[in-house]
GROMACS .gro file of C-alpha atoms in nm:
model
  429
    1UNK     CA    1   0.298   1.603   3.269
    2UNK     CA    2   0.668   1.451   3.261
    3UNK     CA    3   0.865   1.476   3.007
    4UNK     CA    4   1.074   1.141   2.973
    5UNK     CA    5   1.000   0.850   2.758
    6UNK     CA    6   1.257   0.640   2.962
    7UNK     CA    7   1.424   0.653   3.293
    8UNK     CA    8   1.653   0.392   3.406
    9UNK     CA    9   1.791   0.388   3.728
   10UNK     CA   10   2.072   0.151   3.908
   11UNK     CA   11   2.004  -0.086   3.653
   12UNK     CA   12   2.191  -0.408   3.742
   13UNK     CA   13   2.140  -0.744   3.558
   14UNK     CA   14   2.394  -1.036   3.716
   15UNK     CA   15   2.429  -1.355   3.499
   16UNK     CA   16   2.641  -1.680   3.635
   17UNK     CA   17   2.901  -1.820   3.391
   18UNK     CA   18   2.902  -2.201   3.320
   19UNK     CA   19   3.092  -2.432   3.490
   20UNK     CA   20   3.216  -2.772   3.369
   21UNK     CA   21   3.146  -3.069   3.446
   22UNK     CA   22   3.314  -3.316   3.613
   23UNK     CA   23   3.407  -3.617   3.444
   24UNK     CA   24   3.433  -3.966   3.636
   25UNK     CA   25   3.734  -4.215   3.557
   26UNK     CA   26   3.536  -4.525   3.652
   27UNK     CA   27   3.218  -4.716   3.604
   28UNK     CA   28   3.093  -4.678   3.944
   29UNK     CA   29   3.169  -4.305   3.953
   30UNK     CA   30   2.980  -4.250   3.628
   31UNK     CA   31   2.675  -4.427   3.763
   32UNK     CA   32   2.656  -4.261   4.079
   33UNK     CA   33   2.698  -3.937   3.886
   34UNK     CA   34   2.440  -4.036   3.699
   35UNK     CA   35   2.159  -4.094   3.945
   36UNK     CA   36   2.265  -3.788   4.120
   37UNK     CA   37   2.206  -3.602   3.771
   38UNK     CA   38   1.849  -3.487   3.849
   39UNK     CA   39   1.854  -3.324   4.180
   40UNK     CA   40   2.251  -3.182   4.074
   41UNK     CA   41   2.026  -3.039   3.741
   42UNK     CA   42   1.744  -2.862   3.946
   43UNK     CA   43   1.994  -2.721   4.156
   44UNK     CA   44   2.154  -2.589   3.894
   45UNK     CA   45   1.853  -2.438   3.740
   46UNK     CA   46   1.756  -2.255   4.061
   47UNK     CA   47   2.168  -2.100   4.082
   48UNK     CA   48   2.135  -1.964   3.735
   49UNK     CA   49   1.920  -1.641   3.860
   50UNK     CA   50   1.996  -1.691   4.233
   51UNK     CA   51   2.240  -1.546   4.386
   52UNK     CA   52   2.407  -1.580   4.772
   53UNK     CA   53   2.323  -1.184   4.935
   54UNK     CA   54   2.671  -1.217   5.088
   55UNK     CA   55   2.846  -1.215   4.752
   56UNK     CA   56   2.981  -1.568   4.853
   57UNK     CA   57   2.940  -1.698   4.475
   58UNK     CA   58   3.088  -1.382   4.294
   59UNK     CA   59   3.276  -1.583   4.128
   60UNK     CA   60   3.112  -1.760   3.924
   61UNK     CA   61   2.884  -1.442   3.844
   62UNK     CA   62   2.948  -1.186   3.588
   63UNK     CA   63   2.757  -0.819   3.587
   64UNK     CA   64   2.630  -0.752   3.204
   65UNK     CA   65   2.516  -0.385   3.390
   66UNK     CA   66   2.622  -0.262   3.666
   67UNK     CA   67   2.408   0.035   3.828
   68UNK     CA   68   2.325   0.214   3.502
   69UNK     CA   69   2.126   0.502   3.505
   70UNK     CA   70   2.047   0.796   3.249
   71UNK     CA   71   1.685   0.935   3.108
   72UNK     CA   72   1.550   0.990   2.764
   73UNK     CA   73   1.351   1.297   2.724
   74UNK     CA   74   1.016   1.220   2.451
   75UNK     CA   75   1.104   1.305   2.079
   76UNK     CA   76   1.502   1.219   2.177
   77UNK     CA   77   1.709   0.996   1.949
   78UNK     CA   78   1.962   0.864   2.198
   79UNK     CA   79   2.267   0.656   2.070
   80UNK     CA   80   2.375   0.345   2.302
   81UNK     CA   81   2.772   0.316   2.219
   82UNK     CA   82   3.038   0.047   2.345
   83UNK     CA   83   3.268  -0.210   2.258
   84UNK     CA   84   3.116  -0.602   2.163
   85UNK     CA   85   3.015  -0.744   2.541
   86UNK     CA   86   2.947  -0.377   2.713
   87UNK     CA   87   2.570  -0.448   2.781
   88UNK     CA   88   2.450  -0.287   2.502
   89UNK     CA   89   2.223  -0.533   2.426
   90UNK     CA   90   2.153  -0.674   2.785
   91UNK     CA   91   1.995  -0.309   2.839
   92UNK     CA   92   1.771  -0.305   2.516
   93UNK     CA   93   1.631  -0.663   2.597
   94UNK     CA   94   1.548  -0.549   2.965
   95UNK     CA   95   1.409  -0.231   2.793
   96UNK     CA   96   1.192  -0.487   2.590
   97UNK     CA   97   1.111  -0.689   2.853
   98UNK     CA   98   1.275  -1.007   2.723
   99UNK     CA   99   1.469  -1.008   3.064
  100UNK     CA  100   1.449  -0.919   3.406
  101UNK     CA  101   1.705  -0.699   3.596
  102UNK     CA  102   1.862  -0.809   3.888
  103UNK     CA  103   1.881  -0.456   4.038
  104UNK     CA  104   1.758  -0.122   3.991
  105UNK     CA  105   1.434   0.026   3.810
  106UNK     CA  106   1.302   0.138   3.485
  107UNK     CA  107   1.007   0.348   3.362
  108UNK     CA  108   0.895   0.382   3.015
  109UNK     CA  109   0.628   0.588   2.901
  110UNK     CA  110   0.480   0.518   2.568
  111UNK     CA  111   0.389   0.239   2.365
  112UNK     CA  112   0.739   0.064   2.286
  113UNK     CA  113   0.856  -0.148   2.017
  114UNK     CA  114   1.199  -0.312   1.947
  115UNK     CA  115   1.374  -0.369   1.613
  116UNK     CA  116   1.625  -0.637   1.798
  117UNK     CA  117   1.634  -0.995   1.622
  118UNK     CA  118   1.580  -0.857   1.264
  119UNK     CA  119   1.319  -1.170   1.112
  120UNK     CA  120   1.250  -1.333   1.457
  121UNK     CA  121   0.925  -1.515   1.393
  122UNK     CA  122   1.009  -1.581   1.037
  123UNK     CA  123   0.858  -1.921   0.911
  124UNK     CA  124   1.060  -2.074   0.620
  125UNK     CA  125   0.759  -2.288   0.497
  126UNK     CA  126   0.565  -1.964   0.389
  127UNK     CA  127   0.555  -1.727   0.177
  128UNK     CA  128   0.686  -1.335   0.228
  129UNK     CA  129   0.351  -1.248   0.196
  130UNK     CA  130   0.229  -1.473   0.500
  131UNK     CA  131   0.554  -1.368   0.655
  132UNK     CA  132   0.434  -0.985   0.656
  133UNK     CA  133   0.125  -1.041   0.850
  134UNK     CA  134   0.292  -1.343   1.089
  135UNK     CA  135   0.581  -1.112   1.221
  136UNK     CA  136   0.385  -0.778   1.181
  137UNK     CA  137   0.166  -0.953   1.417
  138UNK     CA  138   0.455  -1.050   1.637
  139UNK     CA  139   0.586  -0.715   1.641
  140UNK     CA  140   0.255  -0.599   1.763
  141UNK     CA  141   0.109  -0.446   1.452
  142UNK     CA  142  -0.327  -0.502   1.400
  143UNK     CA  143  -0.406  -0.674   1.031
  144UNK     CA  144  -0.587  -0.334   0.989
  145UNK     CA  145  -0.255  -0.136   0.971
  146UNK     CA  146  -0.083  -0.455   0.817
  147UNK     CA  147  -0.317  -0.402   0.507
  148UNK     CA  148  -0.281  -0.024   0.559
  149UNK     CA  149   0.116  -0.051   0.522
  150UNK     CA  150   0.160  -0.393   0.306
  151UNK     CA  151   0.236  -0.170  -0.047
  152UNK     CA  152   0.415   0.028   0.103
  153UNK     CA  153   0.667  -0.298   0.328
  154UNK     CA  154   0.691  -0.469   0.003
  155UNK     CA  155   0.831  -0.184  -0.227
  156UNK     CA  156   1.061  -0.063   0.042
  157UNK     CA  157   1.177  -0.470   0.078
  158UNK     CA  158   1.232  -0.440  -0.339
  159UNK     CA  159   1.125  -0.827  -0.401
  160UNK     CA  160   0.785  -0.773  -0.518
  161UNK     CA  161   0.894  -1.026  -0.788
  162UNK     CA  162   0.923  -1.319  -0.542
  163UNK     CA  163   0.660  -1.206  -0.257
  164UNK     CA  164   0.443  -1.519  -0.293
  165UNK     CA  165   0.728  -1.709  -0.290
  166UNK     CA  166   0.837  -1.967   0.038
  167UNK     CA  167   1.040  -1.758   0.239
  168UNK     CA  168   1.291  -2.110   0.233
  169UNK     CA  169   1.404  -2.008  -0.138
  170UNK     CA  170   1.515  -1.665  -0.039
  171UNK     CA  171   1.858  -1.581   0.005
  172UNK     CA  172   1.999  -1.482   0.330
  173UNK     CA  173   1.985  -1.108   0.205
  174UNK     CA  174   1.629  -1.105   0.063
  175UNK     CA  175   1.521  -1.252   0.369
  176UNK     CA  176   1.664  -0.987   0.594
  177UNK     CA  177   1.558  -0.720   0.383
  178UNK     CA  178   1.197  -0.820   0.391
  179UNK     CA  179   1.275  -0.878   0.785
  180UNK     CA  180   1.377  -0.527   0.829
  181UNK     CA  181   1.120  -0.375   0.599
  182UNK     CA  182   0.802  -0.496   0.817
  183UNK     CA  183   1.038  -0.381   1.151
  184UNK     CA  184   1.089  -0.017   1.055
  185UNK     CA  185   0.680   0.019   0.946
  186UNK     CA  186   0.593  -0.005   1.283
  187UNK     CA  187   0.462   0.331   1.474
  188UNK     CA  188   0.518   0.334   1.831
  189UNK     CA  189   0.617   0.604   2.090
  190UNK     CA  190   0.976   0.402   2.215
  191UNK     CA  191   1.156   0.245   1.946
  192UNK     CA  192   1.440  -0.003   2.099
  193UNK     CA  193   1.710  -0.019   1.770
  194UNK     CA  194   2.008  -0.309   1.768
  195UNK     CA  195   2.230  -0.262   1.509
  196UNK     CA  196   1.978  -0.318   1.247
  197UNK     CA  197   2.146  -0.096   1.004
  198UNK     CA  198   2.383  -0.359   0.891
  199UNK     CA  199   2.183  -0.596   0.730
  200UNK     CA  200   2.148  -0.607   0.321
  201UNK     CA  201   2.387  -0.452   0.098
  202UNK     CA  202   2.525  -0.076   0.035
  203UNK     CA  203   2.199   0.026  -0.154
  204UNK     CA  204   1.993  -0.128   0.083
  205UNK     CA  205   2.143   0.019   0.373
  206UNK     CA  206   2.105   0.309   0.229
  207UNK     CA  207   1.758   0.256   0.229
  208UNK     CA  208   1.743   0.168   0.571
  209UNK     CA  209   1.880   0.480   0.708
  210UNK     CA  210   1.704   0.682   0.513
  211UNK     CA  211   1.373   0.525   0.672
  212UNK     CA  212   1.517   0.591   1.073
  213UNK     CA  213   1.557   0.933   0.961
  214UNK     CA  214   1.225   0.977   0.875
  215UNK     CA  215   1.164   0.800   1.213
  216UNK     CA  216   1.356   1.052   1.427
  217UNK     CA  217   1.232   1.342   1.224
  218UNK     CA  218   0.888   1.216   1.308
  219UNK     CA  219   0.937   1.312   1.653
  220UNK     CA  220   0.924   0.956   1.816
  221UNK     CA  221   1.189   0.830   2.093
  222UNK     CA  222   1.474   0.593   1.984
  223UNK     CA  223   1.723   0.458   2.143
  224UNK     CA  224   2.002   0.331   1.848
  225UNK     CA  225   2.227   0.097   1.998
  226UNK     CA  226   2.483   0.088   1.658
  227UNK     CA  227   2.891   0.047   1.581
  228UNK     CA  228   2.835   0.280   1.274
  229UNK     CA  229   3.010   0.637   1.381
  230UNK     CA  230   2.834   0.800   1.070
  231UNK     CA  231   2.499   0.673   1.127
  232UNK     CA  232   2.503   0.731   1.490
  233UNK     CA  233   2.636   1.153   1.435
  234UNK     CA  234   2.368   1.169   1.164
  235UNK     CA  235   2.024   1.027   1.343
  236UNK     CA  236   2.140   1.080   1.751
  237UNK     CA  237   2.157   1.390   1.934
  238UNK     CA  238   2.271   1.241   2.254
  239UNK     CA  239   2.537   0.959   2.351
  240UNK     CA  240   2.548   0.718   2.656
  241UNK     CA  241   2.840   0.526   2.642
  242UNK     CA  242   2.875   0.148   2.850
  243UNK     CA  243   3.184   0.013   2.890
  244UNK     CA  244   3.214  -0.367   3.052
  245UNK     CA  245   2.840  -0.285   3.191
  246UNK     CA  246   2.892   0.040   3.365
  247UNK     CA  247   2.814   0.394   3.256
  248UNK     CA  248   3.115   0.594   3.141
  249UNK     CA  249   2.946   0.915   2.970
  250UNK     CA  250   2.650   1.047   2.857
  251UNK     CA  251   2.599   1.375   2.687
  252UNK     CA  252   2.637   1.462   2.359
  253UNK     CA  253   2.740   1.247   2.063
  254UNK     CA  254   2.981   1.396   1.918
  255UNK     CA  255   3.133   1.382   2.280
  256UNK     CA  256   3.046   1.075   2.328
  257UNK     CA  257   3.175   0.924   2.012
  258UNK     CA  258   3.525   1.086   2.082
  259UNK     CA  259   3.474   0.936   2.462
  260UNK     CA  260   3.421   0.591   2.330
  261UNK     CA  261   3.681   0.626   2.086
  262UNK     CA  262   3.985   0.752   2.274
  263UNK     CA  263   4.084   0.508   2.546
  264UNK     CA  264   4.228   0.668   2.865
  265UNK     CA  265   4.578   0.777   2.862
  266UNK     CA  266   4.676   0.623   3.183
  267UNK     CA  267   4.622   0.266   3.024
  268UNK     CA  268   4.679   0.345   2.664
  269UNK     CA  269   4.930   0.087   2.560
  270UNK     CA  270   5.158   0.175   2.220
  271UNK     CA  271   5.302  -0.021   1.986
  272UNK     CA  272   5.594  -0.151   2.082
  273UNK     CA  273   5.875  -0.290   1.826
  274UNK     CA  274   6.187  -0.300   2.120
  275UNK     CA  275   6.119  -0.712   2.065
  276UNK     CA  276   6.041  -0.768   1.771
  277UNK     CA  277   6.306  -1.028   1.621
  278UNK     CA  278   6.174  -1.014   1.219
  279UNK     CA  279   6.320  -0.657   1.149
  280UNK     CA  280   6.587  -0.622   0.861
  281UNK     CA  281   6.811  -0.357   0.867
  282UNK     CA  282   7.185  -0.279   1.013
  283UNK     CA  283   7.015  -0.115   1.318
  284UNK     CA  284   7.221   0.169   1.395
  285UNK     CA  285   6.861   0.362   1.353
  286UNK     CA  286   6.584   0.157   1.512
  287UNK     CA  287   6.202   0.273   1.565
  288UNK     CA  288   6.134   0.218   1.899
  289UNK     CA  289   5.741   0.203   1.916
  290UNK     CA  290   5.442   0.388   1.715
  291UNK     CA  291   5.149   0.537   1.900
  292UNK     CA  292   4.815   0.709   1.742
  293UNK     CA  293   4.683   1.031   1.820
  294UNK     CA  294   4.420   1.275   1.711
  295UNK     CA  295   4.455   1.617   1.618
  296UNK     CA  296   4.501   1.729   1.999
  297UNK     CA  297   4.739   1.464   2.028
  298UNK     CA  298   4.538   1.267   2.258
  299UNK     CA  299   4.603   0.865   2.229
  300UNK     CA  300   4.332   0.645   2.054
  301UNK     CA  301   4.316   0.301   1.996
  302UNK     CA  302   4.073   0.365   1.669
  303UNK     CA  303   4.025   0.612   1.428
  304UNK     CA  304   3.708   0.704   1.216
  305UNK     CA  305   3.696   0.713   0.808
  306UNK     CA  306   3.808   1.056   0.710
  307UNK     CA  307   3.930   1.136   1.066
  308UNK     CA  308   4.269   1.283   1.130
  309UNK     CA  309   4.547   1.082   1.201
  310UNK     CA  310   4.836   1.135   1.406
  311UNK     CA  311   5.136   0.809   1.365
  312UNK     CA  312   5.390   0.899   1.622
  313UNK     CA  313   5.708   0.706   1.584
  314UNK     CA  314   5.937   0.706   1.887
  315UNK     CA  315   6.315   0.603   1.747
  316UNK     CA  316   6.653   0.606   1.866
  317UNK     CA  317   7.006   0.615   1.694
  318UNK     CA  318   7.304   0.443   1.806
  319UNK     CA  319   7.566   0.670   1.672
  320UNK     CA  320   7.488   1.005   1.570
  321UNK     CA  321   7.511   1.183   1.184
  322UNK     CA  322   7.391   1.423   1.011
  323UNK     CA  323   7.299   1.182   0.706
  324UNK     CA  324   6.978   1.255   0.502
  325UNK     CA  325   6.728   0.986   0.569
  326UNK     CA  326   6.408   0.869   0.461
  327UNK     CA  327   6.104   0.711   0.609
  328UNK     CA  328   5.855   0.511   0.384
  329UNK     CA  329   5.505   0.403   0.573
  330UNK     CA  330   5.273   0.194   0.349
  331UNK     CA  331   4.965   0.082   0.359
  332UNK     CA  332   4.754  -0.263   0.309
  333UNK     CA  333   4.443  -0.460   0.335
  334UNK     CA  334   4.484  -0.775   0.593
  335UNK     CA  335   4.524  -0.993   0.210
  336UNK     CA  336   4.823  -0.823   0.160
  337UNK     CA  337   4.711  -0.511  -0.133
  338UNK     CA  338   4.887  -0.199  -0.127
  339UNK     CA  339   4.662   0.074  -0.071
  340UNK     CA  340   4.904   0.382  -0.028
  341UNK     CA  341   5.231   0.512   0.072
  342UNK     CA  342   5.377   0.758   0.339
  343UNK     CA  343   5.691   0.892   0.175
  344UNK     CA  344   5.918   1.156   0.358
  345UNK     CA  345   6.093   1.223   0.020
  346UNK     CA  346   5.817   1.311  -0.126
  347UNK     CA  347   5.591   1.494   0.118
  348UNK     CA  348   5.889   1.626   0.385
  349UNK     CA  349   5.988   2.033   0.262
  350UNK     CA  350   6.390   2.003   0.300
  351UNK     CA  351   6.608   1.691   0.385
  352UNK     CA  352   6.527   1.498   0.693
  353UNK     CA  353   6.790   1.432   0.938
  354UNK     CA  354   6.780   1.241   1.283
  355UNK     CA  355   6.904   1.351   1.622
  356UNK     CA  356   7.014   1.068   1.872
  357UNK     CA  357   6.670   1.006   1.956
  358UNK     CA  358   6.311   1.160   1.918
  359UNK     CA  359   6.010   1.093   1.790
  360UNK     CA  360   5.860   1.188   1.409
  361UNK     CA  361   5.503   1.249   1.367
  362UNK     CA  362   5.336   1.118   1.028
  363UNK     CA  363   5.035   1.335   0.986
  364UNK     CA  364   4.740   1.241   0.772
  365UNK     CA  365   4.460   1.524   0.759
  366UNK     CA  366   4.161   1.308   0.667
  367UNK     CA  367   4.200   0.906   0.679
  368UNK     CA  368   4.110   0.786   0.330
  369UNK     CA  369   4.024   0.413   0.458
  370UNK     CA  370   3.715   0.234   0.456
  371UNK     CA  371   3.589   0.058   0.825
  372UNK     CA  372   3.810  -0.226   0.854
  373UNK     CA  373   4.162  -0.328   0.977
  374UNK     CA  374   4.480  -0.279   0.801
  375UNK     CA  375   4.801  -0.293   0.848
  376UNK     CA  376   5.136  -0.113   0.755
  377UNK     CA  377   5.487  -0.181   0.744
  378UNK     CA  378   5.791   0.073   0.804
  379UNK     CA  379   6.116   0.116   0.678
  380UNK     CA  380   6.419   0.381   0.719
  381UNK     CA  381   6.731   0.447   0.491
  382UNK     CA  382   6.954   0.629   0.574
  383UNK     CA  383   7.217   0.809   0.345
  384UNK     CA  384   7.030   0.489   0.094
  385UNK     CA  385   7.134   0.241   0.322
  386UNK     CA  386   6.829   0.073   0.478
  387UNK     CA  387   6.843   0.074   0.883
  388UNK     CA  388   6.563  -0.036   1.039
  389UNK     CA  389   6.287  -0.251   0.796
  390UNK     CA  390   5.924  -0.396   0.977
  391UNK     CA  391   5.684  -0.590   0.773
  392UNK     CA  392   5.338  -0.581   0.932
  393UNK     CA  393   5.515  -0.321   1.205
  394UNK     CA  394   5.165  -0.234   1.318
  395UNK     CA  395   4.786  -0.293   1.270
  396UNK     CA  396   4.496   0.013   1.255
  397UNK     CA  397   4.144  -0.046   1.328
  398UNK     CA  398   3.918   0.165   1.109
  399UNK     CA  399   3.539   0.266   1.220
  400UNK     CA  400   3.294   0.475   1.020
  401UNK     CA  401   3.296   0.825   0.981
  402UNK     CA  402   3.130   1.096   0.801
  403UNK     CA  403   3.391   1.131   0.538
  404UNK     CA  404   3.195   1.367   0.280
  405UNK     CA  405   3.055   1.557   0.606
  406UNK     CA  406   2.673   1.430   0.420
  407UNK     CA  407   2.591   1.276   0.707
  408UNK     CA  408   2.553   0.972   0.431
  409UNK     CA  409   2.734   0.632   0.454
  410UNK     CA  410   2.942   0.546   0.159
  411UNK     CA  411   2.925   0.188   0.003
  412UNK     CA  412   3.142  -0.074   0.112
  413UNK     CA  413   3.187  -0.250  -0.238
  414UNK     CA  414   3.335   0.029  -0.407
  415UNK     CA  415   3.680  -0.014  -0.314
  416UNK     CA  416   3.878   0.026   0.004
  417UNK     CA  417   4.005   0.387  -0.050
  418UNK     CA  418   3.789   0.708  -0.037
  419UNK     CA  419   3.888   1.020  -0.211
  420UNK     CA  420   3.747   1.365  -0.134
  421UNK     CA  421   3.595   1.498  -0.455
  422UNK     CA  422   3.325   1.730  -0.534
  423UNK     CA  423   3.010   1.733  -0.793
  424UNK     CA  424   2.897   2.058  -0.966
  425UNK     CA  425   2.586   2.083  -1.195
  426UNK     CA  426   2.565   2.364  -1.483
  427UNK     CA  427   2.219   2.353  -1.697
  428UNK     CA  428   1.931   2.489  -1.853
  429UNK     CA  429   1.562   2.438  -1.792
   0.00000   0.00000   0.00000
């Protein structure tokens, strides 16, 4: 007997992009339009899933996958990684049958269930409990296994207080945590995960990753399509990566989260400051551009929480000395709070000084940031007199990362900075 839960093969799944409407500048234009309307409407319906076989209306047609193919073996948690609009989603909802492909093939084997739409099927007017059994049965679970598991769905939701209570008077949160806590209860063979783990707050989340570990551990399939670098290097063994609907790697995750995360070098684009008309300074010293790298020097375009950081400024002098200079790099939040400082004075052994042109490498072992974007701004004095000054020089996008090597996420709400520290326990029984 085979052993894969899902194969997919030249999957392909074509949608057409809208087109607008033409607008008539006179009366009789507008009527005309107008009892054209009906037929022009059914028309339209009929062009939304077909397409000429000549490619004639390419155009107006966009691929959300584009001859995807890769297998899941049975008791494999697979992670589904891309940017926002790769088809990450397009391929769980033909996984779940909600669509059709246009192209290619797919087998599953094994009862299958989808944690998608976290609280699809809710019904404001009643209660959670009613809610339980209403999307339980939506999501395919018997009232049998309902009653089985309803304990157990309410004290993992943590509202017991306000169960019999119209799900209309719960907040956004409460409602999303009871959402997710009938989802992850169910017990098929194929679970189909979308970014479910970032609903509810820090604790919750927690919670909720906690619970698809126990799910993985329990030997089931998954496929855990998530943005969350931690949670994906904790629960998957495997990557497949989709980039604008096409298959760019598969193997395994921690490959495939440095694939996804380090652009190619061919098209990696630095930061460039050669225009910038804001800088301060007398500009005999200029920085000429800033670039990230890992640790093997290799471009990305994001780095993850607690990931090495390589900030390699390119600059250029237009007279040369032999003048001690500094270089201060700071950083802040998007609102404008100072979060830390790069200081060569403080952190460079000996005095700095610049040849005629080069590039200096700010190295920072283990990122200390949150997920998020921040920014920094750069400056350079020279012999104290300040040459080259860039507010907001450059912008850094942030992604999650297994900063404590726990394989646990940290809480957003704690601050923006993490610091590496260490717990030890003395006692006596």
């Amino acid at each position: 007997m085979s052993d894969i839960a899902i194969r997919v093969e030249n999957l392909s799944k074509r949608y057409r992009l809208g087109v607008k409407e033409e607008k008539q500048d006179t009366l009789v234009g507008s009527v005309l339009a107008m009892l054209k309307r009906p037929g022009q409407n059914l028309q339209r319906l009929r062009r939304l899933t077909r397409f000429a076989d000549n490619g004639a209306d390419e155009k107006d047609a966009m691929w959300a996958l584009k001859d995807v193919s890769f297998e899941v073996k049975q008791g494999e948690v697979v992670g589904v990684i891309g940017r926002n609009g790769a088809g990450k989603s397009t391929l769980l909802k033909i996984l779940s049958r909600i669509t059709y492909p246009t192209a290619g093939r797919v087998e599953l084997h094994g009862r299958v269930s989808s944690l998608l739409e976290v609280g699809t099927g809710f019904h404001p007017e009643l209660t959670g409990r009613e809610n339980i059994y209403l999307n339980g049965a939506i999501l395919g679970m018997r009232k049998a296994e309902i009653d089985r598991k309803f304990d157990e769905i309410v004290d993992f939701s943590g509202i017991e207080k306000f169960i019999d209570t119209p799900v209309k008077r719960y907040s956004s949160g409460m409602g999303v945590r009871l959402a997710f806590s009938v989802a992850a209860h169910l017990e098929p063979e194929i679970l189909l995960v979308d970014e479910v783990l970032a609903v509810g707050d820090a604790e919750f989340q927690r919670k909720c990753l906690g619970k698809m570990e126990d799910v993985a551990m329990g030997g089931r399939t998954i496929l855990f399509v998530s943005h969350n670098i931690a949670a994906l290097r904790s629960l998957c063994q495997r990557g497949h990566v989709l980039q604008n609907g096409q298959s760019t790697y598969d193997g395994t995750i921690s490959k495939a989260i440095d694939h996804y995360l380090h652009k190619d070098e061919q098209v990696y684009q630095s930061n460039c400051f050669d225009g910038r008309k804001d800088r301060q300074g007398n500009g005999n010293f200029r920085f000429r551009s800033v670039s990230f790298l890992n640790k093997d020097d290799r471009p990305v375009t994001m780095v993850s929480a607690g990931e090495s950081l390589v900030l390699a400024l390119e600059f250029e002098q237009k007279i040369n000395n032999d003048l001690p200079a500094v270089i201060r790099l700071a950083f802040e939040d998007l609102q404008g709070q100072h979060l830390f400082m790069c200081l060569t004075r403080s952190s460079y052994s000996g005095v700095l000084r610049f040849p005629h042109k080069g590039i200096i490498k700010c190295i920072i072992p283990q990122l200390p940031l949150l997920p998020g974007r921040y920014k920094a701004s750069l400056w350079c004095k020279i012999n104290e007199i300040v040459e080259d000054q860039l507010e907001d020089a450059f912008y850094l996008d942030v992604v999650s990362g297994d900063f404590f090597g726990t394989g646990k996420l940290q809480p957003s709400d704690g601050g923006p900075l993490l610091v590496k520290h260490y717990w030890q326990l003395n006692g006596t029984n």
